[in-house]
Amino acid sequence: MSTDLRIGILGLGTRTATLAPYLHRPGAGSVVVAGTDVRPDAFARAREVFGDGIALASDHRELLGLGLDAVLVLTPDHLHRTMTTDFLEAGVAVYLDKPMATTIEDCDAILASARETGTKLYVGHNMRHMPVVLRMRELIQDGAIGDVKAIWCRHFVSHGGDYYFKNWCSDRRNTTGLLLQKGVHDIDVIHWLAGATTRRVTGMGGLTLYGDVDSRADNSERVRTDWFSYDNWPPLAIRDLSPVVDVEDLSMLTMRLDNGVYATYEQCHYTPDYWRNYTVIGTEGRLENFGDENGVVRLWNRRRDYEERGDREVGFGGEGAHGGADASIIPEFLSFVRDDGPISTTPVEARDAVAAGVCGTWSVRADGAPQDVPPVAADLAAYFAGNQLPAGGGAP
Ligand SMILES: NC(=O)c1ccc[n+]([C@@H]2O[C@H](COP(=O)([O-])OP(=O)(O)OC[C@H]3O[C@@H](n4cnc5c(N)ncnc54)[C@H](O)[C@@H]3O)[C@@H](O)[C@H]2O)c1
């Protein structure tokens, strides 16, 4: 019988509630034994989920000496760098949720710390586990559309007001901007589907709606599930936005990748419906998804006029949060910690998605001025290409 990995969680908010069932499995591989947060009711909620025995602290450094096997960093984005490097330096493996950090400099500092300490670093890009993304990637890899030339992603964020404009996300000091905070998921998927990384971006966008809402409140002692409601509609009727709202609610990014693929990403935080729509165009066809947690991917690969259903349809779906992605990503992380198991997103790929999001945000704020996206240092790229194992060792 194997011993449970001893897990700590930094930030006992919404993301913790979603991941808890996959993490806290006493006797079945992992057990959450410690947590940290600064909200008054966070500890009571944590005890309900993880039991009265959980060690709780308001300063993450109090968890450093507890002999943990791993921590999950699930705090607001601007805290990711310090919390992650503190645990890497203590030799504790880290699951760091996306975005890796809010600046390129912070990402590179985290990468350098992981390499210098040799401690395992895993970045939680759960969209690489979503069935919709997996089906599209399989079709591309099977040659269903020939060579990929263009990827366009439209992101309809109906929950935007509730999720991103009433909490820490609306303040650019905490996120840089939502093109990064939210869009980093899709930038990473675009990179994965294209097999390449963004090297040049232009962006446009602005704060086009929520800036007109006067109702403000300090919601820092609550999390977004406390106020979320489908009845909060239309967007201009929303109440209790954060005191600081200085991020864009509408943004459009154009990307050129290092293999010549062109991509776009559009994000709007006040649509009625909430989903992502990708189309991938290749030399011999086109893919498009309808639905993103459960739905179909359609393939057009014959010349024709308008045909709604395409030439082939592939269904997808899964149980649980993010179309089953969260139930899949946590076992992958635990296997990485325990057995050097392979991981689906390298930390360098996570860094490259942040870099494109940061440069895209700069472009938006410079009225569309193009930005070159700096590559990661070659020595860091080489280290992380080896699954963070000493040269010649273990899993690929
Ligand atoms: N991969 C995904 O699908 C996904 C989904 C949601 C959130 N996330 C990421 O997870 C992270 C957390 O997001 P969330 O939605 O849970 O936010 P949240 O606001 O619901 O929770 C964050 C928690 O961190 C706590 N916190 C703040 N400062 C702290 C500190 N100094 N020490 C300890 N705790 C502190 C807050 O009190 C709160 O409980 C973010 O980085 C976000 O991008 C990822």
Short mmCIF file of C-alpha atoms and ligand atoms in Angstrom, two decimals:
data_model
loop_
_atom_site.label_atom_id
_atom_site.label_comp_id
_atom_site.label_asym_id
_atom_site.label_seq_id
_atom_site.Cartn_x
_atom_site.Cartn_y
_atom_site.Cartn_z
CA MET A 1 0.00 0.00 0.00
CA SER A 2 1.39 3.41 -0.92
CA THR A 3 1.68 6.30 1.50
CA ASP A 4 -0.44 9.36 0.81
CA LEU A 5 1.40 12.42 -0.44
CA ARG A 6 1.07 15.22 2.12
CA ILE A 7 -0.34 18.29 0.39
CA GLY A 8 -0.60 21.96 1.40
CA ILE A 9 -2.81 24.55 -0.31
CA LEU A 10 -2.02 28.26 -0.54
CA GLY A 11 -5.24 30.23 -1.10
CA LEU A 12 -8.39 28.47 0.11
CA GLY A 13 -10.79 30.10 -2.35
CA THR A 14 -12.81 29.14 -5.41
CA ARG A 15 -10.15 27.08 -7.13
CA THR A 16 -9.47 25.07 -3.98
CA ALA A 17 -13.16 24.20 -3.71
CA THR A 18 -13.09 22.88 -7.30
CA LEU A 19 -9.90 20.83 -6.92
CA ALA A 20 -10.51 19.49 -3.38
CA PRO A 21 -12.30 16.24 -4.40
CA TYR A 22 -9.36 15.20 -6.58
CA LEU A 23 -6.70 16.18 -4.03
CA HIS A 24 -8.04 15.07 -0.69
CA ARG A 25 -8.28 11.30 -0.98
CA PRO A 26 -7.03 9.84 2.30
CA GLY A 27 -5.75 6.32 1.76
CA ALA A 28 -5.95 6.71 -2.02
CA GLY A 29 -2.76 8.64 -2.77
CA SER A 30 -2.94 12.19 -1.40
CA VAL A 31 -4.23 14.04 1.61
CA VAL A 32 -4.52 17.78 2.22
CA VAL A 33 -2.90 18.41 5.60
CA ALA A 34 -2.26 22.17 5.58
CA GLY A 35 -3.58 25.41 4.15
CA THR A 36 -3.12 29.14 4.23
CA ASP A 37 -5.42 32.08 3.58
CA VAL A 38 -6.14 35.60 4.80
CA ARG A 39 -9.97 35.69 4.60
CA PRO A 40 -11.85 35.44 7.92
CA ASP A 41 -14.13 32.53 6.94
CA ALA A 42 -11.57 30.56 4.90
CA PHE A 43 -10.39 28.38 7.79
CA ALA A 44 -13.90 27.27 8.79
CA ARG A 45 -14.64 26.31 5.17
CA ALA A 46 -11.33 24.44 4.94
CA ARG A 47 -12.06 22.42 8.08
CA GLU A 48 -15.44 21.41 6.65
CA VAL A 49 -13.79 20.08 3.48
CA PHE A 50 -10.48 18.70 4.78
CA GLY A 51 -11.29 17.88 8.41
CA ASP A 52 -10.44 19.44 11.76
CA GLY A 53 -6.89 18.09 11.65
CA ILE A 54 -5.77 20.45 8.87
CA ALA A 55 -2.99 22.84 9.91
CA LEU A 56 -4.01 26.41 9.03
CA ALA A 57 -2.01 29.63 8.94
CA SER A 58 -2.42 33.13 7.59
CA ASP A 59 1.22 33.35 6.46
CA HIS A 60 2.30 30.80 3.84
CA ARG A 61 5.81 30.64 5.33
CA GLU A 62 4.40 28.84 8.38
CA LEU A 63 3.83 25.82 6.11
CA LEU A 64 7.46 25.65 5.01
CA GLY A 65 8.59 23.47 7.90
CA LEU A 66 5.73 20.96 7.91
CA GLY A 67 7.42 18.28 5.80
CA LEU A 68 4.93 18.62 2.94
CA ASP A 69 5.47 16.63 -0.26
CA ALA A 70 3.82 19.31 -2.41
CA VAL A 71 1.85 22.55 -2.31
CA LEU A 72 -0.71 24.05 -4.67
CA VAL A 73 -0.42 27.79 -5.21
CA LEU A 74 -4.04 28.92 -5.72
CA THR A 75 -3.73 32.53 -4.63
CA PRO A 76 -4.25 35.74 -6.67
CA ASP A 77 -1.82 35.89 -9.57
CA HIS A 78 0.52 38.63 -8.30
CA LEU A 79 1.42 36.41 -5.32
CA HIS A 80 2.49 33.46 -7.46
CA ARG A 81 6.16 34.32 -7.78
CA THR A 82 7.04 34.75 -4.11
CA MET A 83 4.96 31.86 -2.85
CA THR A 84 6.26 29.50 -5.50
CA THR A 85 9.93 30.33 -5.09
CA ASP A 86 9.66 30.09 -1.27
CA PHE A 87 8.50 26.48 -1.58
CA LEU A 88 10.84 25.56 -4.43
CA GLU A 89 13.74 26.77 -2.29
CA ALA A 90 12.46 24.61 0.58
CA GLY A 91 12.48 21.55 -1.71
CA VAL A 92 8.66 21.24 -1.81
CA ALA A 93 7.15 20.42 -5.23
CA VAL A 94 4.75 23.09 -6.50
CA TYR A 95 1.54 22.97 -8.52
CA LEU A 96 1.16 26.58 -9.67
CA ASP A 97 -2.16 27.43 -11.24
CA LYS A 98 -2.28 29.51 -14.40
CA PRO A 99 -1.22 32.16 -15.15
CA MET A 100 2.30 31.26 -14.04
CA ALA A 101 2.80 34.90 -12.98
CA THR A 102 1.81 38.41 -14.04
CA THR A 103 5.11 39.45 -15.64
CA ILE A 104 7.73 37.81 -17.87
CA GLU A 105 10.37 38.67 -15.27
CA ASP A 106 8.47 36.80 -12.54
CA CYS A 107 8.01 33.76 -14.78
CA ASP A 108 11.72 33.68 -15.55
CA ALA A 109 12.56 34.01 -11.83
CA ILE A 110 10.32 31.02 -11.06
CA LEU A 111 11.94 28.98 -13.85
CA ALA A 112 15.41 29.88 -12.58
CA SER A 113 14.49 28.92 -9.03
CA ALA A 114 13.14 25.52 -10.13
CA ARG A 115 16.29 24.82 -12.09
CA GLU A 116 18.68 25.98 -9.38
CA THR A 117 16.93 24.03 -6.62
CA GLY A 118 16.03 21.00 -8.75
CA THR A 119 12.57 21.09 -7.13
CA LYS A 120 9.64 20.00 -9.29
CA LEU A 121 7.46 22.72 -10.81
CA TYR A 122 4.12 22.02 -12.50
CA VAL A 123 1.90 24.73 -14.01
CA GLY A 124 -1.83 24.00 -14.04
CA HIS A 125 -2.89 24.51 -17.64
CA ASN A 126 -5.98 22.34 -17.31
CA MET A 127 -7.30 23.20 -20.77
CA ARG A 128 -4.73 20.75 -22.17
CA HIS A 129 -6.88 18.11 -20.45
CA MET A 130 -10.21 19.33 -21.85
CA PRO A 131 -11.83 16.83 -24.23
CA VAL A 132 -12.61 19.57 -26.77
CA VAL A 133 -8.95 20.52 -27.02
CA LEU A 134 -7.78 16.90 -27.09
CA ARG A 135 -10.20 16.03 -29.93
CA MET A 136 -9.08 19.03 -32.01
CA ARG A 137 -5.42 18.18 -31.43
CA GLU A 138 -5.96 14.53 -32.38
CA LEU A 139 -7.67 15.55 -35.61
CA ILE A 140 -4.81 17.92 -36.43
CA GLN A 141 -2.19 15.30 -35.64
CA ASP A 142 -4.07 12.72 -37.74
CA GLY A 143 -3.71 15.10 -40.70
CA ALA A 144 -7.44 15.83 -41.00
CA ILE A 145 -6.86 19.43 -42.11
CA GLY A 146 -3.32 19.22 -43.53
CA ASP A 147 -0.79 21.71 -42.20
CA VAL A 148 -2.17 24.27 -39.72
CA LYS A 149 -2.00 27.83 -41.01
CA ALA A 150 -4.44 29.82 -38.85
CA ILE A 151 -6.15 29.50 -35.45
CA TRP A 152 -8.93 31.87 -34.37
CA CYS A 153 -10.43 31.76 -30.89
CA ARG A 154 -13.47 33.74 -29.77
CA HIS A 155 -14.01 33.73 -26.02
CA PHE A 156 -17.48 34.66 -24.76
CA VAL A 157 -17.18 35.32 -21.01
CA SER A 158 -20.75 35.80 -19.84
CA HIS A 159 -19.67 35.41 -16.20
CA GLY A 160 -17.14 38.20 -16.66
CA GLY A 161 -18.85 40.77 -14.45
CA ASP A 162 -19.31 38.35 -11.56
CA TYR A 163 -16.00 36.55 -11.94
CA TYR A 164 -13.52 39.27 -12.87
CA PHE A 165 -14.89 42.70 -12.01
CA LYS A 166 -15.93 42.23 -8.37
CA ASN A 167 -12.70 40.77 -7.00
CA TRP A 168 -8.92 41.17 -7.24
CA CYS A 169 -8.94 40.41 -10.99
CA SER A 170 -10.22 43.87 -11.97
CA ASP A 171 -7.08 45.60 -10.67
CA ARG A 172 -4.16 45.46 -13.08
CA ARG A 173 -1.69 45.43 -10.18
CA ASN A 174 -2.93 41.90 -9.40
CA THR A 175 -3.23 40.51 -12.93
CA THR A 176 -1.59 42.86 -15.48
CA GLY A 177 -4.90 42.45 -17.36
CA LEU A 178 -7.58 39.94 -18.32
CA LEU A 179 -6.04 39.28 -21.72
CA LEU A 180 -3.35 37.60 -19.62
CA GLN A 181 -5.37 36.41 -16.61
CA LYS A 182 -8.05 34.64 -18.63
CA GLY A 183 -6.57 34.54 -22.12
CA VAL A 184 -3.42 32.67 -21.06
CA HIS A 185 -5.48 29.45 -21.19
CA ASP A 186 -6.30 29.98 -24.86
CA ILE A 187 -2.95 31.39 -25.89
CA ASP A 188 -1.44 28.19 -24.52
CA VAL A 189 -4.00 26.05 -26.40
CA ILE A 190 -3.27 27.97 -29.60
CA HIS A 191 0.45 27.30 -29.11
CA TRP A 192 -0.24 23.60 -28.46
CA LEU A 193 -2.51 23.14 -31.47
CA ALA A 194 -0.04 24.99 -33.71
CA GLY A 195 3.05 23.32 -32.25
CA ALA A 196 4.71 26.73 -31.94
CA THR A 197 5.06 29.86 -29.81
CA THR A 198 4.00 33.47 -30.38
CA ARG A 199 6.83 35.80 -31.34
CA ARG A 200 5.00 38.98 -32.38
CA VAL A 201 1.66 40.44 -31.29
CA THR A 202 -0.65 43.35 -31.81
CA GLY A 203 -3.71 44.03 -29.70
CA MET A 204 -6.62 46.39 -29.36
CA GLY A 205 -9.29 46.72 -26.73
CA GLY A 206 -10.51 48.72 -23.77
CA LEU A 207 -12.72 49.06 -20.74
CA THR A 208 -15.88 49.48 -22.77
CA LEU A 209 -18.77 48.70 -20.38
CA TYR A 210 -17.95 48.07 -16.71
CA GLY A 211 -16.22 51.43 -16.41
CA ASP A 212 -19.71 52.97 -16.74
CA VAL A 213 -21.00 51.15 -13.62
CA ASP A 214 -20.86 53.36 -10.51
CA SER A 215 -21.87 50.78 -7.88
CA ARG A 216 -18.70 49.75 -5.97
CA ALA A 217 -17.94 47.63 -2.88
CA ASP A 218 -15.02 46.04 -1.08
CA ASN A 219 -15.63 42.31 -1.65
CA SER A 220 -12.23 41.15 -0.44
CA GLU A 221 -13.66 39.04 2.39
CA ARG A 222 -15.77 36.98 -0.05
CA VAL A 223 -15.11 34.92 -3.20
CA ARG A 224 -16.95 34.96 -6.49
CA THR A 225 -19.16 31.96 -5.81
CA ASP A 226 -20.66 33.99 -2.93
CA TRP A 227 -22.28 36.50 -5.32
CA PHE A 228 -22.49 34.64 -8.64
CA SER A 229 -25.98 34.55 -10.20
CA TYR A 230 -27.39 34.10 -13.72
CA ASP A 231 -29.88 36.80 -12.68
CA ASN A 232 -27.14 39.43 -12.70
CA TRP A 233 -28.18 40.66 -16.13
CA PRO A 234 -27.97 42.84 -18.23
CA PRO A 235 -24.31 43.70 -17.62
CA LEU A 236 -24.91 47.41 -17.00
CA ALA A 237 -27.27 46.52 -14.13
CA ILE A 238 -24.48 44.81 -12.21
CA ARG A 239 -23.88 45.96 -8.60
CA ASP A 240 -20.87 46.05 -6.28
CA LEU A 241 -17.94 46.12 -8.67
CA SER A 242 -14.47 46.33 -7.10
CA PRO A 243 -13.20 49.74 -6.01
CA VAL A 244 -10.44 49.54 -8.67
CA VAL A 245 -11.54 48.59 -12.19
CA ASP A 246 -8.75 49.36 -14.64
CA VAL A 247 -8.52 46.23 -16.82
CA GLU A 248 -10.02 45.78 -20.28
CA ASP A 249 -13.41 44.05 -20.64
CA LEU A 250 -13.01 43.69 -24.42
CA SER A 251 -9.75 42.74 -26.10
CA MET A 252 -8.52 41.39 -29.41
CA LEU A 253 -5.10 39.94 -30.01
CA THR A 254 -3.33 39.06 -33.27
CA MET A 255 -0.35 36.71 -33.05
CA ARG A 256 2.40 35.46 -35.36
CA LEU A 257 3.95 32.19 -34.21
CA ASP A 258 7.50 31.04 -34.79
CA ASN A 259 6.45 28.42 -37.36
CA GLY A 260 4.53 30.93 -39.47
CA VAL A 261 1.04 30.14 -38.10
CA TYR A 262 -1.14 33.22 -37.58
CA ALA A 263 -3.67 33.35 -34.73
CA THR A 264 -6.27 35.62 -33.17
CA TYR A 265 -7.90 35.64 -29.76
CA GLU A 266 -10.93 37.74 -28.90
CA GLN A 267 -12.29 38.08 -25.37
CA CYS A 268 -15.50 39.80 -24.22
CA HIS A 269 -16.69 39.91 -20.60
CA TYR A 270 -20.34 40.80 -21.12
CA THR A 271 -21.77 38.30 -23.60
CA PRO A 272 -24.97 36.45 -22.59
CA ASP A 273 -23.39 33.01 -23.16
CA TYR A 274 -20.16 31.53 -21.73
CA TRP A 275 -17.96 29.38 -23.97
CA ARG A 276 -15.02 29.34 -26.33
CA ASN A 277 -15.18 28.82 -30.06
CA TYR A 278 -12.05 27.77 -31.95
CA THR A 279 -11.56 27.40 -35.65
CA VAL A 280 -8.39 25.91 -37.02
CA ILE A 281 -7.66 26.28 -40.72
CA GLY A 282 -5.15 24.06 -42.48
CA THR A 283 -3.98 23.42 -46.03
CA GLU A 284 -6.69 20.75 -46.48
CA GLY A 285 -9.60 21.68 -44.26
CA ARG A 286 -11.07 23.48 -41.27
CA LEU A 287 -12.15 22.50 -37.74
CA GLU A 288 -14.57 24.26 -35.44
CA ASN A 289 -15.98 23.36 -32.01
CA PHE A 290 -19.56 23.88 -30.86
CA GLY A 291 -19.78 23.79 -27.08
CA ASP A 292 -16.60 23.53 -25.02
CA GLU A 293 -17.38 21.22 -22.07
CA ASN A 294 -19.72 18.91 -23.98
CA GLY A 295 -20.37 19.25 -27.69
CA VAL A 296 -18.98 18.49 -31.13
CA VAL A 297 -15.99 19.35 -33.29
CA ARG A 298 -16.96 19.65 -36.96
CA LEU A 299 -14.57 19.13 -39.84
CA TRP A 300 -14.96 20.59 -43.33
CA ASN A 301 -12.58 19.02 -45.84
CA ARG A 302 -14.37 19.26 -49.22
CA ARG A 303 -14.88 22.42 -51.26
CA ARG A 304 -18.48 23.62 -51.02
CA ASP A 305 -20.78 26.53 -50.23
CA TYR A 306 -22.23 26.97 -46.73
CA GLU A 307 -22.81 23.64 -44.99
CA GLU A 308 -23.67 23.88 -41.31
CA ARG A 309 -22.69 20.39 -40.17
CA GLY A 310 -19.48 19.95 -42.18
CA ASP A 311 -18.16 16.69 -43.59
CA ARG A 312 -17.51 14.95 -40.29
CA GLU A 313 -18.55 15.44 -36.68
CA VAL A 314 -16.66 14.23 -33.60
CA GLY A 315 -18.36 14.39 -30.21
CA PHE A 316 -16.61 15.19 -26.95
CA GLY A 317 -17.49 15.59 -23.29
CA GLY A 318 -16.56 14.71 -19.74
CA GLU A 319 -17.81 14.72 -16.18
CA GLY A 320 -16.96 17.38 -13.62
CA ALA A 321 -15.31 20.79 -13.73
CA HIS A 322 -13.91 22.08 -17.04
CA GLY A 323 -15.29 19.11 -18.99
CA GLY A 324 -13.39 16.62 -16.83
CA ALA A 325 -10.05 18.44 -17.11
CA ASP A 326 -9.62 18.94 -13.36
CA ALA A 327 -10.22 15.26 -12.65
CA SER A 328 -7.40 14.49 -15.09
CA ILE A 329 -4.82 17.16 -14.27
CA ILE A 330 -4.48 16.45 -10.54
CA PRO A 331 -3.55 12.74 -11.00
CA GLU A 332 -1.00 13.87 -13.61
CA PHE A 333 0.55 16.27 -11.09
CA LEU A 334 0.61 13.64 -8.32
CA SER A 335 2.23 11.13 -10.65
CA PHE A 336 4.84 13.74 -11.61
CA VAL A 337 5.66 14.29 -7.93
CA ARG A 338 5.64 10.65 -6.93
CA ASP A 339 6.99 8.84 -10.00
CA ASP A 340 8.52 11.47 -12.33
CA GLY A 341 5.50 10.92 -14.60
CA PRO A 342 5.33 12.93 -17.83
CA ILE A 343 3.55 16.28 -17.81
CA SER A 344 1.39 17.81 -20.52
CA THR A 345 2.50 21.46 -20.16
CA THR A 346 6.12 22.33 -19.54
CA PRO A 347 6.82 25.37 -17.34
CA VAL A 348 8.53 27.01 -20.34
CA GLU A 349 5.34 26.64 -22.39
CA ALA A 350 3.41 28.18 -19.49
CA ARG A 351 5.91 31.05 -19.42
CA ASP A 352 5.58 31.56 -23.18
CA ALA A 353 1.79 31.87 -22.88
CA VAL A 354 2.24 34.54 -20.19
CA ALA A 355 4.82 36.33 -22.34
CA ALA A 356 2.39 36.55 -25.27
CA GLY A 357 -0.38 37.77 -22.94
CA VAL A 358 1.84 40.41 -21.35
CA CYS A 359 3.09 41.70 -24.70
CA GLY A 360 -0.46 41.63 -26.06
CA THR A 361 -1.61 43.75 -23.13
CA TRP A 362 1.22 46.21 -23.73
CA SER A 363 0.10 46.46 -27.36
CA VAL A 364 -3.54 47.06 -26.35
CA ARG A 365 -2.37 49.87 -24.06
CA ALA A 366 -0.10 51.30 -26.77
CA ASP A 367 -3.03 51.59 -29.21
CA GLY A 368 -2.05 48.54 -31.20
CA ALA A 369 1.70 49.04 -31.46
CA PRO A 370 3.30 45.68 -32.39
CA GLN A 371 5.40 43.96 -29.72
CA ASP A 372 8.07 41.29 -30.05
CA VAL A 373 7.72 38.53 -27.48
CA PRO A 374 11.10 37.73 -25.86
CA PRO A 375 12.09 34.04 -25.84
CA VAL A 376 13.15 32.25 -22.68
CA ALA A 377 16.89 31.89 -22.02
CA ALA A 378 18.38 28.87 -23.82
CA ASP A 379 19.69 27.21 -20.67
CA LEU A 380 16.26 27.30 -19.03
CA ALA A 381 14.63 25.96 -22.19
CA ALA A 382 17.08 23.04 -22.22
CA TYR A 383 16.52 22.17 -18.56
CA PHE A 384 12.73 22.09 -18.81
CA ALA A 385 12.76 20.13 -22.08
CA GLY A 386 14.01 17.19 -20.00
CA ASN A 387 10.97 16.90 -17.68
CA GLN A 388 13.07 18.50 -14.91
CA LEU A 389 15.18 15.38 -14.48
CA PRO A 390 18.97 15.22 -14.37
CA ALA A 391 20.40 14.53 -17.85
CA GLY A 392 19.75 10.95 -18.94
CA GLY A 393 17.36 10.11 -16.10
CA GLY A 394 13.80 8.84 -15.93
CA ALA A 395 10.70 9.61 -17.95
CA PRO A 396 10.86 11.63 -21.19
N1 LIG B 1 -7.06 26.61 -14.12
C1 LIG B 1 -8.26 27.11 -13.96
O1 LIG B 1 -9.22 26.73 -14.63
C2 LIG B 1 -8.48 28.15 -12.91
C3 LIG B 1 -9.77 28.49 -12.52
C4 LIG B 1 -9.93 29.45 -11.53
C5 LIG B 1 -8.82 30.06 -10.96
N2 LIG B 1 -7.58 29.71 -11.37
C6 LIG B 1 -6.39 30.34 -10.76
O2 LIG B 1 -6.35 30.00 -9.37
C7 LIG B 1 -5.86 31.10 -8.62
C8 LIG B 1 -6.90 31.44 -7.55
O3 LIG B 1 -8.09 31.86 -8.18
P1 LIG B 1 -9.50 31.74 -7.44
O4 LIG B 1 -10.52 31.86 -8.49
O5 LIG B 1 -9.53 30.59 -6.51
O6 LIG B 1 -9.50 33.09 -6.57
P2 LIG B 1 -10.26 33.35 -5.21
O7 LIG B 1 -10.27 34.81 -4.99
O8 LIG B 1 -11.56 32.62 -5.19
O9 LIG B 1 -9.31 32.63 -4.13
C9 LIG B 1 -8.03 33.13 -3.82
C10 LIG B 1 -7.81 32.90 -2.34
O10 LIG B 1 -6.49 33.34 -2.01
C11 LIG B 1 -6.58 33.99 -0.77
N3 LIG B 1 -5.44 34.86 -0.51
C12 LIG B 1 -5.26 36.15 -0.89
N4 LIG B 1 -4.08 36.62 -0.43
C13 LIG B 1 -3.50 35.59 0.24
C14 LIG B 1 -2.27 35.44 0.93
N5 LIG B 1 -1.38 36.46 1.03
N6 LIG B 1 -2.00 34.24 1.51
C15 LIG B 1 -2.87 33.22 1.41
N7 LIG B 1 -4.07 33.31 0.78
C16 LIG B 1 -4.35 34.48 0.17
C17 LIG B 1 -7.90 34.73 -0.83
O11 LIG B 1 -8.36 35.14 0.45
C18 LIG B 1 -8.79 33.69 -1.48
O12 LIG B 1 -9.39 32.83 -0.55
C19 LIG B 1 -5.60 32.22 -9.62
O13 LIG B 1 -4.25 32.24 -9.97
C20 LIG B 1 -6.45 31.85 -10.82
O14 LIG B 1 -5.93 32.30 -12.05
C21 LIG B 1 -7.38 28.75 -12.32
#
